[in-house]
Amino acid sequence: MSKNILVIHGPNLNLLGKREPKIYGKCTLEDINGALKKEAKKLGASLRIFQANLEGEIVNIIQEQSEEWADAIVINPAAYTHTSVAIRDCLAAVRIPAVEVHISNVFGREEFRHKSFIAPVAAGGVYGFGKESYILGLQAALYTLKNGKK
Ligand code: DQA
């Protein structure tokens, strides 16, 4: 049966392509979303994709979509990874699993990026592979659903 995957891009990811290209590469959010849609088609999954700069907006999207539609979440919480108890609590509260994704290798960067509030409540994470982190994250979300893990 086809699975519904919610993809969330956090703050400043709308600036990809122009934003610190040495760290995040040259591909835009549109490029990433295009690659995700292509992979989803191949894997027989349906996607809904959101980008939000506001923490509360991300909480609302997770609550609403997990209640009515989504089977799993692929989320790059961006800077909120390192600060947000609200997003962490929301992911813990919902019944569906989440995969944490980062474009850069957060553990090879500043120390404040080494802490993730999200990792303990995620099924797992992918980081450091640029655009491919999202593709691997989508595959990981489907793997997680197949293996019955929240
Ligand atoms: C990021 C890493 C975060 O530390 C940073 O705040 C971002 C992007 C990444 O995808 O590499 O905005 O989540």
Tab-separated table of N, CA and C and ligand atoms in Angstrom:
chain	number	residue	atom	x	y	z
A	1	MET	N	0.845	-1.207	0.000
A	1	MET	CA	0.000	0.000	0.000
A	1	MET	C	0.885	1.264	0.000
A	2	SER	N	0.476	2.250	-0.734
A	2	SER	CA	1.252	3.485	-0.852
A	2	SER	C	1.323	4.231	0.489
A	3	LYS	N	2.469	4.753	0.812
A	3	LYS	CA	2.665	5.454	2.082
A	3	LYS	C	2.698	6.961	1.871
A	4	ASN	N	2.172	7.666	2.864
A	4	ASN	CA	2.131	9.128	2.805
A	4	ASN	C	3.251	9.716	3.665
A	5	ILE	N	4.133	10.452	3.011
A	5	ILE	CA	5.295	10.992	3.724
A	5	ILE	C	5.234	12.522	3.747
A	6	LEU	N	5.288	13.055	4.968
A	6	LEU	CA	5.308	14.496	5.181
A	6	LEU	C	6.772	14.955	5.207
A	7	VAL	N	7.107	15.916	4.337
A	7	VAL	CA	8.466	16.466	4.311
A	7	VAL	C	8.407	17.897	4.830
A	8	ILE	N	9.245	18.198	5.829
A	8	ILE	CA	9.272	19.558	6.379
A	8	ILE	C	10.692	20.119	6.304
A	9	HIS	N	10.782	21.293	5.715
A	9	HIS	CA	12.036	22.041	5.686
A	9	HIS	C	11.890	23.212	6.658
A	10	GLY	N	12.858	23.343	7.565
A	10	GLY	CA	12.790	24.406	8.575
A	10	GLY	C	13.327	25.741	8.082
A	11	PRO	N	13.650	26.633	9.037
A	11	PRO	CA	13.987	28.018	8.706
A	11	PRO	C	15.233	28.169	7.850
A	12	ASN	N	15.152	29.130	6.954
A	12	ASN	CA	16.249	29.541	6.053
A	12	ASN	C	16.534	28.553	4.931
A	13	LEU	N	15.846	27.427	4.929
A	13	LEU	CA	16.094	26.461	3.854
A	13	LEU	C	15.461	26.918	2.544
A	14	ASN	N	14.575	27.898	2.618
A	14	ASN	CA	14.045	28.527	1.401
A	14	ASN	C	15.145	29.306	0.669
A	15	LEU	N	16.253	29.580	1.375
A	15	LEU	CA	17.355	30.345	0.770
A	15	LEU	C	18.427	29.459	0.139
A	16	LEU	N	18.213	28.162	0.161
A	16	LEU	CA	19.224	27.254	-0.404
A	16	LEU	C	19.536	27.636	-1.844
A	17	GLY	N	20.818	27.489	-2.197
A	17	GLY	CA	21.250	27.914	-3.534
A	17	GLY	C	22.020	29.215	-3.413
A	18	LYS	N	21.473	30.142	-2.582
A	18	LYS	CA	22.157	31.426	-2.351
A	18	LYS	C	22.850	31.419	-0.989
A	19	ARG	N	22.364	30.578	-0.096
A	19	ARG	CA	22.792	30.615	1.296
A	19	ARG	C	24.075	29.792	1.518
A	20	GLU	N	25.132	30.448	1.964
A	20	GLU	CA	26.396	29.759	2.298
A	20	GLU	C	26.670	28.540	1.403
A	21	PRO	N	26.855	28.768	0.098
A	21	PRO	CA	26.989	27.635	-0.832
A	21	PRO	C	28.164	26.708	-0.526
A	22	LYS	N	29.190	27.226	0.165
A	22	LYS	CA	30.328	26.363	0.503
A	22	LYS	C	29.897	25.273	1.481
A	23	ILE	N	28.891	25.579	2.277
A	23	ILE	CA	28.409	24.590	3.257
A	23	ILE	C	27.235	23.796	2.700
A	24	TYR	N	26.300	24.505	2.066
A	24	TYR	CA	25.032	23.851	1.693
A	24	TYR	C	24.928	23.508	0.208
A	25	GLY	N	25.965	23.897	-0.573
A	25	GLY	CA	25.935	23.577	-1.999
A	25	GLY	C	25.104	24.577	-2.784
A	26	LYS	N	24.974	24.294	-4.061
A	26	LYS	CA	24.322	25.265	-4.947
A	26	LYS	C	22.887	24.894	-5.256
A	27	CYS	N	22.475	23.721	-4.830
A	27	CYS	CA	21.110	23.338	-5.240
A	27	CYS	C	20.068	24.058	-4.392
A	28	THR	N	18.967	24.340	-5.043
A	28	THR	CA	17.892	25.100	-4.408
A	28	THR	C	16.903	24.145	-3.745
A	29	LEU	N	15.992	24.737	-2.969
A	29	LEU	CA	14.959	23.918	-2.334
A	29	LEU	C	14.094	23.241	-3.403
A	30	GLU	N	13.884	23.975	-4.484
A	30	GLU	CA	13.111	23.410	-5.599
A	30	GLU	C	13.788	22.172	-6.182
A	31	ASP	N	15.122	22.250	-6.319
A	31	ASP	CA	15.886	21.086	-6.812
A	31	ASP	C	15.694	19.888	-5.884
A	32	ILE	N	15.796	20.154	-4.581
A	32	ILE	CA	15.652	19.069	-3.595
A	32	ILE	C	14.245	18.481	-3.675
A	33	ASN	N	13.255	19.360	-3.734
A	33	ASN	CA	11.875	18.864	-3.788
A	33	ASN	C	11.615	18.068	-5.068
A	34	GLY	N	12.224	18.524	-6.165
A	34	GLY	CA	12.084	17.798	-7.437
A	34	GLY	C	12.677	16.398	-7.321
A	35	ALA	N	13.869	16.311	-6.727
A	35	ALA	CA	14.536	15.006	-6.563
A	35	ALA	C	13.715	14.103	-5.630
A	36	LEU	N	13.147	14.699	-4.598
A	36	LEU	CA	12.319	13.914	-3.670
A	36	LEU	C	11.076	13.355	-4.365
A	37	LYS	N	10.451	14.199	-5.184
A	37	LYS	CA	9.235	13.759	-5.893
A	37	LYS	C	9.548	12.609	-6.843
A	38	LYS	N	10.697	12.721	-7.517
A	38	LYS	CA	11.126	11.680	-8.451
A	38	LYS	C	11.350	10.360	-7.704
A	39	GLU	N	12.036	10.449	-6.575
A	39	GLU	CA	12.319	9.246	-5.780
A	39	GLU	C	11.018	8.658	-5.211
A	40	ALA	N	10.132	9.535	-4.776
A	40	ALA	CA	8.856	9.073	-4.205
A	40	ALA	C	8.047	8.309	-5.256
A	41	LYS	N	8.067	8.817	-6.461
A	41	LYS	CA	7.349	8.160	-7.560
A	41	LYS	C	7.915	6.759	-7.777
A	42	LYS	N	9.239	6.684	-7.789
A	42	LYS	CA	9.931	5.402	-7.982
A	42	LYS	C	9.559	4.412	-6.875
A	43	LEU	N	9.438	4.928	-5.660
A	43	LEU	CA	9.191	4.063	-4.492
A	43	LEU	C	7.696	3.885	-4.215
A	44	GLY	N	6.864	4.562	-4.987
A	44	GLY	CA	5.421	4.441	-4.800
A	44	GLY	C	4.906	5.124	-3.536
A	45	ALA	N	5.539	6.235	-3.149
A	45	ALA	CA	5.088	6.991	-1.966
A	45	ALA	C	4.464	8.315	-2.396
A	46	SER	N	3.559	8.836	-1.562
A	46	SER	CA	2.990	10.166	-1.808
A	46	SER	C	3.649	11.161	-0.861
A	47	LEU	N	3.900	12.371	-1.371
A	47	LEU	CA	4.568	13.394	-0.551
A	47	LEU	C	3.700	14.626	-0.383
A	48	ARG	N	3.788	15.229	0.805
A	48	ARG	CA	3.365	16.619	0.989
A	48	ARG	C	4.561	17.349	1.544
A	49	ILE	N	4.928	18.473	0.908
A	49	ILE	CA	6.171	19.162	1.262
A	49	ILE	C	5.866	20.576	1.760
A	50	PHE	N	6.434	20.922	2.911
A	50	PHE	CA	6.237	22.251	3.498
A	50	PHE	C	7.591	22.863	3.850
A	51	GLN	N	7.678	24.181	3.735
A	51	GLN	CA	8.819	24.910	4.305
A	51	GLN	C	8.262	25.977	5.224
A	52	ALA	N	8.841	26.106	6.423
A	52	ALA	CA	8.362	27.122	7.361
A	52	ALA	C	9.531	27.712	8.129
A	53	ASN	N	9.459	29.028	8.323
A	53	ASN	CA	10.513	29.700	9.091
A	53	ASN	C	10.154	29.810	10.570
A	54	LEU	N	8.880	29.584	10.900
A	54	LEU	CA	8.433	29.790	12.284
A	54	LEU	C	8.253	28.468	13.018
A	55	GLU	N	8.734	28.440	14.239
A	55	GLU	CA	8.691	27.219	15.054
A	55	GLU	C	7.261	26.702	15.246
A	56	GLY	N	6.356	27.622	15.627
A	56	GLY	CA	4.969	27.217	15.893
A	56	GLY	C	4.265	26.711	14.649
A	57	GLU	N	4.651	27.272	13.519
A	57	GLU	CA	4.067	26.822	12.252
A	57	GLU	C	4.468	25.363	11.982
A	58	ILE	N	5.715	25.046	12.295
A	58	ILE	CA	6.191	23.664	12.110
A	58	ILE	C	5.425	22.720	13.042
A	59	VAL	N	5.211	23.148	14.269
A	59	VAL	CA	4.436	22.341	15.230
A	59	VAL	C	3.020	22.111	14.685
A	60	ASN	N	2.396	23.161	14.180
A	60	ASN	CA	1.033	23.021	13.634
A	60	ASN	C	0.996	22.056	12.451
A	61	ILE	N	1.973	22.165	11.564
A	61	ILE	CA	2.011	21.284	10.384
A	61	ILE	C	2.152	19.828	10.833
A	62	ILE	N	3.054	19.576	11.760
A	62	ILE	CA	3.255	18.194	12.229
A	62	ILE	C	1.958	17.658	12.853
A	63	GLN	N	1.347	18.459	13.716
A	63	GLN	CA	0.110	18.004	14.379
A	63	GLN	C	-0.984	17.712	13.357
A	64	GLU	N	-1.232	18.667	12.475
A	64	GLU	CA	-2.343	18.531	11.527
A	64	GLU	C	-2.125	17.377	10.552
A	65	GLN	N	-0.941	17.342	9.954
A	65	GLN	CA	-0.692	16.338	8.908
A	65	GLN	C	-0.581	14.928	9.484
A	66	SER	N	-0.060	14.812	10.697
A	66	SER	CA	0.085	13.462	11.257
A	66	SER	C	-1.274	12.940	11.723
A	67	GLU	N	-2.160	13.869	12.069
A	67	GLU	CA	-3.513	13.473	12.492
A	67	GLU	C	-4.326	12.960	11.305
A	68	GLU	N	-4.213	13.672	10.177
A	68	GLU	CA	-5.175	13.394	9.095
A	68	GLU	C	-4.598	12.668	7.878
A	69	TRP	N	-3.278	12.659	7.722
A	69	TRP	CA	-2.762	12.168	6.436
A	69	TRP	C	-1.478	11.363	6.518
A	70	ALA	N	-0.470	11.875	7.208
A	70	ALA	CA	0.885	11.316	7.070
A	70	ALA	C	1.083	9.999	7.809
A	71	ASP	N	1.929	9.134	7.198
A	71	ASP	CA	2.351	7.886	7.858
A	71	ASP	C	3.726	8.040	8.501
A	72	ALA	N	4.529	8.962	7.984
A	72	ALA	CA	5.871	9.205	8.532
A	72	ALA	C	6.325	10.603	8.113
A	73	ILE	N	7.354	11.091	8.811
A	73	ILE	CA	7.852	12.455	8.578
A	73	ILE	C	9.337	12.416	8.227
A	74	VAL	N	9.712	13.215	7.236
A	74	VAL	CA	11.125	13.498	6.976
A	74	VAL	C	11.303	14.973	7.280
A	75	ILE	N	12.131	15.288	8.270
A	75	ILE	CA	12.226	16.686	8.703
A	75	ILE	C	13.668	17.156	8.801
A	76	ASN	N	13.918	18.318	8.178
A	76	ASN	CA	15.158	19.046	8.437
A	76	ASN	C	14.750	20.249	9.278
A	77	PRO	N	14.901	20.175	10.588
A	77	PRO	CA	14.453	21.276	11.441
A	77	PRO	C	15.389	22.485	11.398
A	78	ALA	N	16.486	22.369	10.635
A	78	ALA	CA	17.480	23.456	10.486
A	78	ALA	C	17.919	23.953	11.865
A	79	ALA	N	17.960	25.268	12.078
A	79	ALA	CA	18.480	25.786	13.350
A	79	ALA	C	17.658	25.326	14.557
A	80	TYR	N	16.366	25.035	14.349
A	80	TYR	CA	15.528	24.581	15.475
A	80	TYR	C	15.964	23.220	16.018
A	81	THR	N	16.739	22.493	15.217
A	81	THR	CA	17.317	21.231	15.704
A	81	THR	C	17.997	21.431	17.048
A	82	HIS	N	18.703	22.566	17.150
A	82	HIS	CA	19.599	22.799	18.277
A	82	HIS	C	18.942	23.592	19.402
A	83	THR	N	17.673	23.958	19.226
A	83	THR	CA	17.022	24.830	20.221
A	83	THR	C	15.615	24.409	20.621
A	84	SER	N	14.923	23.624	19.786
A	84	SER	CA	13.466	23.559	19.942
A	84	SER	C	12.932	22.381	20.760
A	85	VAL	N	12.537	22.692	21.981
A	85	VAL	CA	11.838	21.700	22.804
A	85	VAL	C	10.424	21.497	22.239
A	86	ALA	N	9.842	22.558	21.667
A	86	ALA	CA	8.463	22.463	21.146
A	86	ALA	C	8.371	21.466	19.980
A	87	ILE	N	9.324	21.509	19.071
A	87	ILE	CA	9.289	20.561	17.941
A	87	ILE	C	9.623	19.157	18.436
A	88	ARG	N	10.559	19.064	19.347
A	88	ARG	CA	10.887	17.766	19.939
A	88	ARG	C	9.658	17.132	20.593
A	89	ASP	N	8.954	17.923	21.417
A	89	ASP	CA	7.777	17.405	22.121
A	89	ASP	C	6.677	17.004	21.140
A	90	CYS	N	6.534	17.777	20.081
A	90	CYS	CA	5.511	17.489	19.078
A	90	CYS	C	5.810	16.164	18.379
A	91	LEU	N	7.058	15.955	17.999
A	91	LEU	CA	7.429	14.696	17.326
A	91	LEU	C	7.264	13.511	18.267
A	92	ALA	N	7.514	13.746	19.554
A	92	ALA	CA	7.315	12.667	20.539
A	92	ALA	C	5.828	12.373	20.723
A	93	ALA	N	4.991	13.410	20.580
A	93	ALA	CA	3.555	13.267	20.867
A	93	ALA	C	2.795	12.535	19.760
A	94	VAL	N	3.206	12.739	18.520
A	94	VAL	CA	2.422	12.160	17.421
A	94	VAL	C	2.699	10.665	17.280
A	95	ARG	N	1.753	9.974	16.624
A	95	ARG	CA	1.827	8.499	16.588
A	95	ARG	C	2.789	7.985	15.512
A	96	ILE	N	3.281	8.894	14.642
A	96	ILE	CA	4.053	8.431	13.478
A	96	ILE	C	5.553	8.721	13.646
A	97	PRO	N	6.400	7.924	12.968
A	97	PRO	CA	7.849	8.117	13.109
A	97	PRO	C	8.392	9.265	12.266
A	98	ALA	N	9.532	9.804	12.711
A	98	ALA	CA	10.199	10.882	11.966
A	98	ALA	C	11.661	10.529	11.733
A	99	VAL	N	12.159	10.940	10.571
A	99	VAL	CA	13.586	10.823	10.255
A	99	VAL	C	14.161	12.237	10.200
A	100	GLU	N	15.239	12.466	10.944
A	100	GLU	CA	15.904	13.782	10.971
A	100	GLU	C	16.943	13.849	9.852
A	101	VAL	N	16.904	14.934	9.110
A	101	VAL	CA	17.792	15.078	7.956
A	101	VAL	C	18.560	16.392	8.039
A	102	HIS	N	19.844	16.354	7.686
A	102	HIS	CA	20.639	17.579	7.532
A	102	HIS	C	21.481	17.495	6.274
A	103	ILE	N	21.582	18.618	5.600
A	103	ILE	CA	22.403	18.701	4.392
A	103	ILE	C	23.883	18.581	4.767
A	104	SER	N	24.290	19.345	5.772
A	104	SER	CA	25.699	19.368	6.184
A	104	SER	C	25.961	18.340	7.283
A	105	ASN	N	27.253	18.077	7.513
A	105	ASN	CA	27.632	17.221	8.635
A	105	ASN	C	27.689	18.089	9.884
A	106	VAL	N	26.590	18.123	10.609
A	106	VAL	CA	26.488	19.030	11.761
A	106	VAL	C	27.548	18.727	12.828
A	107	PHE	N	28.030	17.492	12.864
A	107	PHE	CA	29.024	17.129	13.891
A	107	PHE	C	30.438	17.583	13.522
A	108	GLY	N	30.630	17.987	12.288
A	108	GLY	CA	31.928	18.526	11.856
A	108	GLY	C	31.955	20.039	11.894
A	109	ARG	N	30.913	20.644	12.430
A	109	ARG	CA	30.798	22.107	12.426
A	109	ARG	C	30.882	22.661	13.855
A	110	GLU	N	30.363	23.851	14.092
A	110	GLU	CA	30.453	24.477	15.414
A	110	GLU	C	29.843	23.579	16.486
A	111	GLU	N	30.350	23.740	17.685
A	111	GLU	CA	29.911	22.864	18.767
A	111	GLU	C	28.409	22.977	19.062
A	112	PHE	N	27.841	24.183	18.896
A	112	PHE	CA	26.414	24.327	19.203
A	112	PHE	C	25.538	23.490	18.268
A	113	ARG	N	26.112	23.062	17.134
A	113	ARG	CA	25.330	22.223	16.209
A	113	ARG	C	25.432	20.731	16.550
A	114	HIS	N	26.262	20.403	17.532
A	114	HIS	CA	26.434	18.987	17.891
A	114	HIS	C	25.262	18.475	18.706
A	115	LYS	N	24.511	19.416	19.297
A	115	LYS	CA	23.364	19.024	20.129
A	115	LYS	C	22.093	19.031	19.269
A	116	SER	N	21.381	17.901	19.246
A	116	SER	CA	20.074	17.860	18.585
A	116	SER	C	18.999	17.518	19.610
A	117	PHE	N	18.015	18.403	19.710
A	117	PHE	CA	16.853	18.100	20.556
A	117	PHE	C	15.948	17.064	19.886
A	118	ILE	N	16.138	16.894	18.566
A	118	ILE	CA	15.243	16.050	17.782
A	118	ILE	C	15.694	14.588	17.784
A	119	ALA	N	17.022	14.373	17.743
A	119	ALA	CA	17.562	13.013	17.581
A	119	ALA	C	16.970	11.981	18.562
A	120	PRO	N	16.813	12.307	19.844
A	120	PRO	CA	16.308	11.287	20.769
A	120	PRO	C	14.876	10.823	20.486
A	121	VAL	N	14.092	11.638	19.781
A	121	VAL	CA	12.704	11.245	19.505
A	121	VAL	C	12.506	10.847	18.034
A	122	ALA	N	13.586	10.876	17.259
A	122	ALA	CA	13.504	10.457	15.847
A	122	ALA	C	13.766	8.956	15.756
A	123	ALA	N	13.256	8.350	14.676
A	123	ALA	CA	13.578	6.940	14.432
A	123	ALA	C	15.061	6.817	14.091
A	124	GLY	N	15.610	7.855	13.453
A	124	GLY	CA	17.022	7.885	13.096
A	124	GLY	C	17.310	9.145	12.314
A	125	GLY	N	18.538	9.270	11.839
A	125	GLY	CA	18.895	10.499	11.139
A	125	GLY	C	19.897	10.283	10.023
A	126	VAL	N	19.916	11.242	9.086
A	126	VAL	CA	20.876	11.239	7.981
A	126	VAL	C	21.458	12.640	7.897
A	127	TYR	N	22.793	12.766	7.859
A	127	TYR	CA	23.397	14.089	7.791
A	127	TYR	C	24.692	14.035	7.002
A	128	GLY	N	24.986	15.121	6.288
A	128	GLY	CA	26.289	15.260	5.657
A	128	GLY	C	26.355	14.898	4.190
A	129	PHE	N	25.241	14.559	3.577
A	129	PHE	CA	25.281	14.107	2.184
A	129	PHE	C	24.617	15.077	1.213
A	130	GLY	N	24.532	16.329	1.606
A	130	GLY	CA	23.934	17.323	0.713
A	130	GLY	C	22.493	16.957	0.389
A	131	LYS	N	22.121	17.197	-0.854
A	131	LYS	CA	20.750	16.900	-1.320
A	131	LYS	C	20.386	15.430	-1.076
A	132	GLU	N	21.395	14.554	-1.208
A	132	GLU	CA	21.141	13.115	-1.047
A	132	GLU	C	20.663	12.755	0.355
A	133	SER	N	20.976	13.602	1.347
A	133	SER	CA	20.490	13.321	2.711
A	133	SER	C	18.965	13.170	2.710
A	134	TYR	N	18.310	13.997	1.904
A	134	TYR	CA	16.844	13.928	1.851
A	134	TYR	C	16.356	12.639	1.187
A	135	ILE	N	17.067	12.232	0.123
A	135	ILE	CA	16.673	11.001	-0.586
A	135	ILE	C	16.852	9.804	0.353
A	136	LEU	N	17.996	9.787	1.031
A	136	LEU	CA	18.248	8.714	1.999
A	136	LEU	C	17.235	8.790	3.147
A	137	GLY	N	16.873	10.003	3.522
A	137	GLY	CA	15.875	10.190	4.587
A	137	GLY	C	14.516	9.643	4.194
A	138	LEU	N	14.141	9.854	2.931
A	138	LEU	CA	12.869	9.307	2.435
A	138	LEU	C	12.916	7.775	2.450
A	139	GLN	N	14.023	7.236	1.971
A	139	GLN	CA	14.177	5.771	1.979
A	139	GLN	C	14.120	5.249	3.414
A	140	ALA	N	14.759	5.978	4.329
A	140	ALA	CA	14.782	5.555	5.738
A	140	ALA	C	13.381	5.607	6.350
A	141	ALA	N	12.589	6.601	5.970
A	141	ALA	CA	11.218	6.702	6.494
A	141	ALA	C	10.397	5.493	6.038
A	142	LEU	N	10.549	5.120	4.773
A	142	LEU	CA	9.799	3.963	4.245
A	142	LEU	C	10.302	2.661	4.885
A	143	TYR	N	11.597	2.580	5.080
A	143	TYR	CA	12.187	1.409	5.760
A	143	TYR	C	11.619	1.290	7.176
A	144	THR	N	11.553	2.426	7.854
A	144	THR	CA	11.043	2.454	9.235
A	144	THR	C	9.593	1.975	9.280
A	145	LEU	N	8.789	2.411	8.313
A	145	LEU	CA	7.381	1.997	8.290
A	145	LEU	C	7.268	0.494	8.049
A	146	LYS	N	8.114	-0.011	7.148
A	146	LYS	CA	8.099	-1.432	6.815
A	146	LYS	C	8.476	-2.273	8.028
A	147	ASN	N	9.351	-1.719	8.849
A	147	ASN	CA	9.859	-2.479	9.986
A	147	ASN	C	9.132	-2.158	11.282
A	148	GLY	N	8.053	-1.394	11.150
A	148	GLY	CA	7.141	-1.185	12.276
A	148	GLY	C	7.710	-0.469	13.468
A	149	LYS	N	8.650	0.473	13.224
A	149	LYS	CA	9.244	1.213	14.330
A	149	LYS	C	8.714	2.643	14.322
A	150	LYS	N	8.361	3.191	15.507
A	150	LYS	CA	7.963	4.600	15.515
A	150	LYS	C	9.180	5.466	15.386
B	1	DQA	C1	21.102	22.259	8.715
B	1	DQA	C2	22.165	22.356	9.820
B	1	DQA	C3	21.734	23.326	10.892
B	1	DQA	O1	22.727	23.412	11.911
B	1	DQA	C4	21.542	24.717	10.316
B	1	DQA	O2	21.052	25.601	11.297
B	1	DQA	C5	20.658	24.720	9.110
B	1	DQA	C6	20.786	23.635	8.139
B	1	DQA	C7	21.560	21.350	7.553
B	1	DQA	O3	20.688	20.921	6.806
B	1	DQA	O4	22.745	21.092	7.387
B	1	DQA	O5	19.916	25.660	8.876
B	1	DQA	O6	19.941	21.694	9.258
